[in-house]
XYZ file of C-alpha atoms in Angstrom:
480
model
C 98.427 162.544 117.682
C 101.942 161.953 119.026
C 100.880 158.682 120.708
C 99.603 157.147 117.484
C 102.657 158.230 115.501
C 105.037 156.730 118.047
C 103.016 153.508 118.143
C 103.099 153.200 114.365
C 106.823 153.954 114.340
C 107.428 151.124 116.829
C 105.433 148.701 114.674
C 107.429 149.687 111.577
C 110.745 149.211 113.421
C 109.661 145.826 114.807
C 108.522 144.799 111.335
C 111.867 145.739 109.814
C 113.793 143.912 112.531
C 111.715 140.748 112.096
C 112.155 140.816 108.315
C 115.916 141.216 108.644
C 116.218 138.342 111.117
C 113.859 135.501 110.152
C 112.850 133.220 113.015
C 114.655 129.883 112.884
C 113.777 126.721 114.792
C 111.066 124.135 114.377
C 107.441 124.986 113.615
C 104.168 123.137 114.108
C 100.974 122.758 112.096
C 97.988 123.698 114.251
C 94.828 122.215 112.763
C 91.382 122.587 114.297
C 89.192 119.953 112.603
C 88.128 118.561 115.962
C 84.836 118.045 117.740
C 86.393 119.595 120.880
C 89.222 122.043 120.333
C 91.461 123.159 123.158
C 90.990 126.882 123.889
C 93.471 128.871 121.747
C 95.178 130.492 124.745
C 95.980 127.032 126.157
C 97.434 125.936 122.807
C 99.544 129.095 122.498
C 100.946 128.517 125.993
C 101.717 124.922 125.015
C 103.515 126.130 121.874
C 105.616 128.534 123.957
C 106.292 125.988 126.720
C 107.667 123.624 124.081
C 109.813 126.232 122.379
C 107.951 126.299 119.062
C 108.914 129.498 117.280
C 106.631 129.111 114.285
C 103.091 127.922 113.689
C 101.226 127.141 110.475
C 97.446 127.536 110.427
C 94.911 126.283 107.894
C 92.571 129.251 108.166
C 92.455 132.711 109.711
C 90.258 132.082 112.755
C 89.984 135.305 114.737
C 90.292 133.796 118.223
C 93.283 131.672 117.219
C 95.150 134.624 115.763
C 94.244 136.906 118.654
C 95.615 134.323 121.110
C 98.904 134.365 119.176
C 99.173 138.122 119.646
C 102.343 139.300 121.466
C 103.484 135.658 121.758
C 106.529 136.215 119.555
C 105.533 133.139 117.547
C 105.885 133.529 113.776
C 102.573 132.750 112.037
C 101.625 131.358 108.628
C 97.932 132.080 108.056
C 96.002 129.718 105.789
C 93.410 130.209 103.069
C 91.314 127.055 102.419
C 90.966 125.780 98.855
C 87.245 126.500 98.782
C 88.033 130.232 99.045
C 90.351 130.349 96.018
C 87.582 131.091 93.517
C 86.281 133.999 95.631
C 89.765 135.469 95.922
C 89.959 135.577 92.141
C 88.414 139.000 92.769
C 90.943 141.657 93.854
C 88.253 143.418 95.892
C 87.560 140.185 97.793
C 91.291 139.686 98.366
C 91.654 143.232 99.716
C 88.752 142.658 102.089
C 90.251 139.332 103.216
C 93.656 140.937 103.895
C 92.018 143.801 105.792
C 89.934 141.478 107.983
C 92.466 138.711 108.539
C 95.922 140.261 108.276
C 95.833 144.039 108.841
C 93.659 143.891 111.947
C 95.919 141.328 113.623
C 99.130 143.128 112.720
C 97.919 146.496 113.956
C 95.498 145.696 116.792
C 96.635 142.351 118.135
C 100.406 142.411 117.529
C 100.431 139.043 115.772
C 103.722 138.201 114.042
C 102.220 137.134 110.704
C 104.976 136.291 108.238
C 103.261 134.192 105.559
C 99.906 133.649 103.916
C 99.421 130.112 102.599
C 97.153 130.475 99.567
C 95.378 127.127 99.351
C 96.442 123.815 100.828
C 97.911 121.259 98.400
C 95.583 122.593 95.668
C 97.338 120.580 92.934
C 96.988 117.256 94.754
C 96.457 114.549 92.130
C 93.298 113.277 93.862
C 91.632 116.694 93.353
C 91.599 116.001 89.596
C 92.559 119.552 88.660
C 89.726 121.225 90.600
C 91.925 124.138 91.724
C 94.415 124.328 88.849
C 92.965 127.506 87.379
C 91.893 129.267 90.581
C 95.105 129.060 92.648
C 97.294 131.486 90.696
C 94.742 134.326 90.379
C 94.085 134.091 94.130
C 97.834 134.135 94.806
C 98.279 137.248 92.645
C 95.398 139.082 94.261
C 96.406 138.290 97.841
C 99.945 139.486 97.062
C 98.609 142.701 95.485
C 96.328 143.269 98.484
C 99.192 142.742 100.948
C 101.378 145.263 99.127
C 98.507 147.750 98.869
C 97.898 147.433 102.623
C 101.572 148.118 103.314
C 102.443 144.565 104.441
C 104.492 143.507 101.410
C 107.839 143.501 103.230
C 106.725 141.598 106.317
C 104.121 139.162 104.969
C 104.969 136.852 102.068
C 102.623 134.630 100.075
C 103.244 130.958 99.388
C 101.318 127.896 98.168
C 101.804 124.687 100.204
C 102.048 121.894 97.633
C 102.160 118.140 98.039
C 105.316 116.338 96.916
C 103.264 114.664 94.182
C 103.714 117.820 92.053
C 107.152 116.534 91.044
C 108.757 113.199 90.245
C 111.908 111.741 88.767
C 112.018 109.766 85.525
C 115.246 108.130 86.687
C 114.097 107.517 90.298
C 117.095 109.630 91.320
C 116.863 113.190 92.698
C 118.839 114.536 89.737
C 116.045 113.408 87.418
C 113.523 115.602 89.209
C 111.032 117.778 87.372
C 107.483 118.956 87.869
C 104.714 116.664 86.645
C 104.114 117.106 82.930
C 100.323 117.514 83.315
C 100.667 120.489 85.703
C 104.098 121.788 84.681
C 102.913 125.148 83.317
C 100.738 125.808 86.380
C 103.551 125.058 88.858
C 106.137 127.110 86.943
C 103.714 130.038 86.803
C 103.541 129.949 90.609
C 107.276 129.338 91.042
C 108.141 132.381 88.903
C 105.674 134.530 90.829
C 107.120 133.421 94.180
C 110.625 134.137 92.937
C 109.671 137.602 91.635
C 108.113 138.522 94.977
C 110.751 137.161 97.346
C 108.464 134.374 98.542
C 109.339 130.758 99.426
C 108.224 127.472 97.840
C 106.369 125.379 100.432
C 106.344 121.598 100.112
C 104.756 118.820 102.194
C 106.822 115.613 102.376
C 105.409 112.360 103.797
C 107.504 109.176 103.849
C 104.633 107.538 105.790
C 102.266 107.983 102.828
C 104.812 106.311 100.533
C 104.886 103.343 102.889
C 101.088 103.357 103.227
C 100.394 103.216 99.479
C 103.254 100.875 98.523
C 103.774 97.656 100.493
C 107.117 97.183 98.717
C 108.479 100.527 99.905
C 111.792 99.938 101.749
C 110.748 100.677 105.353
C 114.202 101.674 106.622
C 114.454 104.323 103.906
C 111.603 106.219 105.611
C 113.724 106.783 108.725
C 116.970 108.542 109.595
C 118.952 105.761 111.274
C 121.240 105.083 108.321
C 120.055 101.471 108.043
C 118.647 101.781 104.516
C 120.456 100.678 101.378
C 122.069 103.930 100.173
C 120.944 105.569 96.939
C 123.859 106.745 94.806
C 123.009 109.699 92.579
C 126.166 110.370 90.576
C 128.298 110.220 93.693
C 125.776 111.935 95.983
C 124.629 109.432 98.597
C 121.108 109.366 100.021
C 120.265 107.250 103.069
C 116.731 108.509 103.739
C 113.669 109.442 101.744
C 113.346 112.978 103.108
C 116.695 114.119 101.723
C 116.072 112.404 98.379
C 112.555 113.782 98.020
C 113.591 117.285 99.072
C 116.473 117.276 96.598
C 114.224 116.012 93.797
C 112.392 119.313 94.295
C 115.694 121.224 94.345
C 116.630 119.624 91.014
C 113.163 120.397 89.580
C 113.543 124.053 90.554
C 117.106 124.160 89.230
C 116.097 122.546 85.942
C 113.533 125.293 85.402
C 115.814 128.193 86.263
C 114.889 128.732 89.927
C 117.684 126.880 91.724
C 117.957 129.434 94.509
C 114.278 129.710 95.459
C 113.913 129.311 99.260
C 112.130 126.111 100.357
C 109.893 125.628 103.386
C 108.910 122.105 104.456
C 105.291 122.899 105.270
C 104.356 119.492 106.666
C 106.344 116.466 107.798
C 105.428 113.879 110.403
C 104.175 110.408 111.241
C 100.770 109.309 112.606
C 100.282 107.189 115.718
C 97.131 105.187 115.002
C 94.660 104.083 112.342
C 97.070 101.861 110.370
C 99.496 99.016 111.064
C 102.457 101.338 110.399
C 100.961 104.191 112.391
C 101.963 103.698 116.006
C 103.734 105.471 118.856
C 107.042 103.687 118.311
C 107.405 104.494 114.607
C 106.106 108.058 115.065
C 108.642 108.691 117.806
C 111.387 107.118 115.724
C 110.551 109.228 112.676
C 109.982 112.594 114.356
C 112.972 112.270 116.682
C 115.083 111.121 113.751
C 113.995 114.117 111.710
C 114.677 116.567 114.540
C 118.138 115.094 115.106
C 118.785 115.055 111.355
C 118.102 118.780 110.914
C 119.346 120.003 114.300
C 122.924 120.579 113.176
C 121.845 122.839 110.310
C 123.491 120.483 107.827
C 120.518 120.431 105.463
C 120.370 118.120 102.459
C 123.101 117.285 99.925
C 121.691 119.769 97.392
C 120.667 122.384 99.967
C 123.179 122.628 102.825
C 122.130 124.854 105.714
C 119.196 125.080 108.153
C 115.935 123.376 107.154
C 112.812 125.519 107.631
C 110.162 122.976 108.667
C 106.795 122.576 110.397
C 105.975 119.273 112.096
C 102.633 117.771 111.212
C 100.965 118.035 113.466
C 100.553 119.586 116.870
C 97.278 118.025 118.053
C 95.083 115.120 116.914
C 91.948 116.115 114.996
C 89.031 113.718 115.446
C 86.808 115.343 112.814
C 89.227 115.217 109.865
C 88.170 113.409 106.714
C 89.363 109.806 106.724
C 89.128 109.480 102.945
C 92.949 109.209 102.665
C 92.978 106.671 105.533
C 92.010 106.219 109.198
C 95.419 107.552 110.234
C 94.363 111.103 109.244
C 92.981 111.774 112.725
C 96.182 110.752 114.520
C 99.062 112.931 113.281
C 99.483 114.915 116.498
C 102.562 114.764 118.708
C 99.960 115.663 121.340
C 96.611 113.950 121.905
C 93.332 115.879 121.573
C 93.719 117.182 125.146
C 97.329 118.319 124.859
C 98.911 115.225 126.444
C 102.276 114.313 124.863
C 101.954 110.948 123.140
C 105.623 109.983 123.353
C 109.036 111.314 124.275
C 110.307 113.861 121.751
C 113.282 116.163 122.149
C 112.731 119.210 119.946
C 116.006 120.721 121.097
C 114.118 123.830 122.202
C 113.683 123.386 125.965
C 115.985 122.498 128.828
C 113.913 119.448 129.754
C 114.348 117.851 126.328
C 110.826 116.430 126.486
C 107.369 117.620 125.485
C 105.486 119.822 127.955
C 101.754 119.006 128.241
C 98.946 121.553 127.976
C 98.023 123.109 131.307
C 94.634 123.959 132.858
C 92.742 121.544 130.614
C 89.194 120.965 131.838
C 87.616 117.549 131.315
C 84.067 116.261 131.443
C 83.074 113.955 134.299
C 84.898 110.624 134.706
C 82.248 108.376 133.208
C 81.945 106.254 130.102
C 79.219 104.699 127.936
C 79.564 100.950 127.359
C 77.515 98.001 126.138
C 75.227 96.692 128.891
C 76.708 93.555 130.513
C 73.474 91.633 129.910
C 73.107 92.759 126.281
C 73.375 89.977 123.724
C 75.846 90.291 120.843
C 73.270 88.870 118.418
C 70.744 91.575 119.294
C 69.545 92.926 115.921
C 70.094 96.512 117.146
C 73.832 96.047 117.802
C 75.096 96.394 114.233
C 73.039 99.488 113.302
C 73.888 101.113 116.648
C 77.639 100.643 116.117
C 77.357 101.893 112.522
C 75.454 104.947 113.717
C 78.025 105.711 116.436
C 81.071 105.256 114.213
C 79.609 107.364 111.403
C 79.156 110.282 113.806
C 82.101 109.799 116.152
C 85.620 108.384 115.796
C 86.278 104.654 115.513
C 89.610 104.960 113.698
C 91.470 103.316 116.590
C 89.540 100.104 115.915
C 90.990 97.904 113.211
C 93.829 95.620 112.215
C 96.996 96.295 114.247
C 95.709 99.607 115.629
C 95.825 100.648 119.307
C 92.388 99.161 120.022
C 92.638 96.320 117.507
C 92.944 93.747 120.308
C 89.507 94.391 121.814
C 86.920 91.632 121.739
C 83.475 92.122 120.198
C 81.975 93.624 123.349
C 84.977 95.934 123.679
C 84.598 97.149 120.083
C 80.933 97.961 120.634
C 81.656 99.750 123.910
C 84.444 101.763 122.298
C 82.079 102.943 119.545
C 79.349 103.793 122.040
C 81.757 105.732 124.261
C 83.231 107.712 121.393
C 79.762 108.920 120.405
C 78.835 109.597 124.037
C 81.942 111.689 124.723
C 81.741 113.664 121.488
C 78.167 114.522 122.466
C 79.336 115.902 125.825
C 78.164 112.896 127.859
C 74.478 113.599 127.302
C 72.393 110.775 128.775
C 70.528 110.515 125.464
C 73.836 109.798 123.693
C 74.165 106.493 125.556
C 70.760 105.036 124.685
C 71.465 102.947 121.566
C 68.038 101.258 121.661
C 68.574 100.302 125.303
C 71.965 98.653 124.654
C 74.140 101.307 126.306
C 74.796 102.017 129.945
C 76.855 104.635 131.776
C 79.664 103.422 134.024
C 82.209 105.115 136.306
C 84.588 102.171 135.979
C 87.261 102.901 133.336
C 86.913 100.292 130.525
C 90.371 101.111 129.065
C 92.932 98.362 128.460
C 96.752 98.720 128.589
C 96.880 99.442 124.831
C 93.438 100.976 124.239
C 92.309 104.130 126.013
C 88.600 104.892 126.316
C 88.778 108.683 126.312
C 86.975 111.240 128.427
C 86.299 114.356 126.389
C 87.460 117.825 127.341
C 84.937 120.550 128.036
C 83.664 122.180 124.835
C 85.180 125.513 123.801
C 82.713 127.816 122.099
C 85.056 130.628 121.115
C 84.705 134.314 121.802
C 82.593 135.575 118.909
C 80.423 137.848 121.075
C 83.362 139.001 123.114
C 85.366 139.534 119.926
C 82.877 141.841 118.273
C 82.086 143.603 121.529
C 85.797 144.201 122.015
C 86.108 145.540 118.481
C 83.309 148.021 119.117
C 84.929 149.093 122.398
C 88.305 149.513 120.705
C 86.801 151.677 117.972
C 84.959 153.786 120.557
C 88.177 154.271 122.529
C 90.101 155.309 119.396
C 87.378 157.839 118.490
C 87.443 159.207 122.050
C 91.246 159.543 122.037
C 91.128 161.139 118.600
C 88.687 163.782 119.962
C 90.826 164.459 123.047
C 94.158 164.605 121.169
């Protein structure tokens, strides 16, 4: 049994080293609510090529985590809100930790550092749905991690939206947690503090601009062009610093002024709204990277900022209830193409490196037949059908495809449905209105996409591999 003992010893040493020296640098949110996800190994290579040292996930997908094995990338695993009730059972939490944390730490060498219990569970629009289920789940996951021997390496946290706090004075120093959820937030804050865990917050200047037409636009960015905010002699020239420090004041006011803070999500979308475009997204994200690159921090929290950009890749199947921009947060398009120039300060090139070995479907598109009439009674229901089942969020006022004429709009909708359905001939019927063309209908500002080949995951391979691994271990055990 010498081999197993030495292996375990190595894992313990590596774990201790990683806990003593936390990974710094910029992280990325890797979401997978897409009709066609890039294969995880391609995404992991893209993360490494671009110098990302941390990644935040929204679930614990086996293939995704396995692909991150031995990559050196620090991982935050996610637990969706709809699992919080189930994890109110300690037994369920222990099973979840065993299946989603232990196996990847021991078998796949994944550098898991955090478990995100829920995702913005106290968001005001949820109307309190998860107020009473978040804390029990948090407690049980923490207990299960400690019981499994991961308590030193893996820390729990709860990513919260910045709407959990506000300031009565509109200044950071007036910050406190919302009165209606104060006791619930403090309960979590105290628990995080007691267990050496960080407070994770998602900050979105874009959303402030989206919901308030009177929001001072320059204040969203980092160029120093905004009218400064003077908080008792502390000057704020951008919303990020002010919002972040409102949280710092809220924590301080409640006796937790030294609790570590992670910025779980920050970014700017590129389409789906008049303020969501390539220019503003590049301006914001580059401004943020430059702003934090010197390790200056914020007025109330000097030092390096621990942050994850939102997001890595566009997700064409996300809910658009908050707005059409929800599917366009990526610094990369759905296929891993960089959308704009962005220097993360992590690579020698100073620009984003695209995904490699991406496989596309055939170069063909579905468009409205040239001889089809716009007043055909089947046009409207066909477009409605396509947009309800595909992605038409690039069509609209001042969006990337907002300049298309009526025929262009219809063709865009048809093609989106056709591509999402893997270019099946039947997906370009539309009551005889659609036709397949090999001539690219894109315009300078509006790209008619060709979908990437579907990735089906490795479920069979995964379980087969698990059985083989167990058989090998039993064989070695017998021999040794």
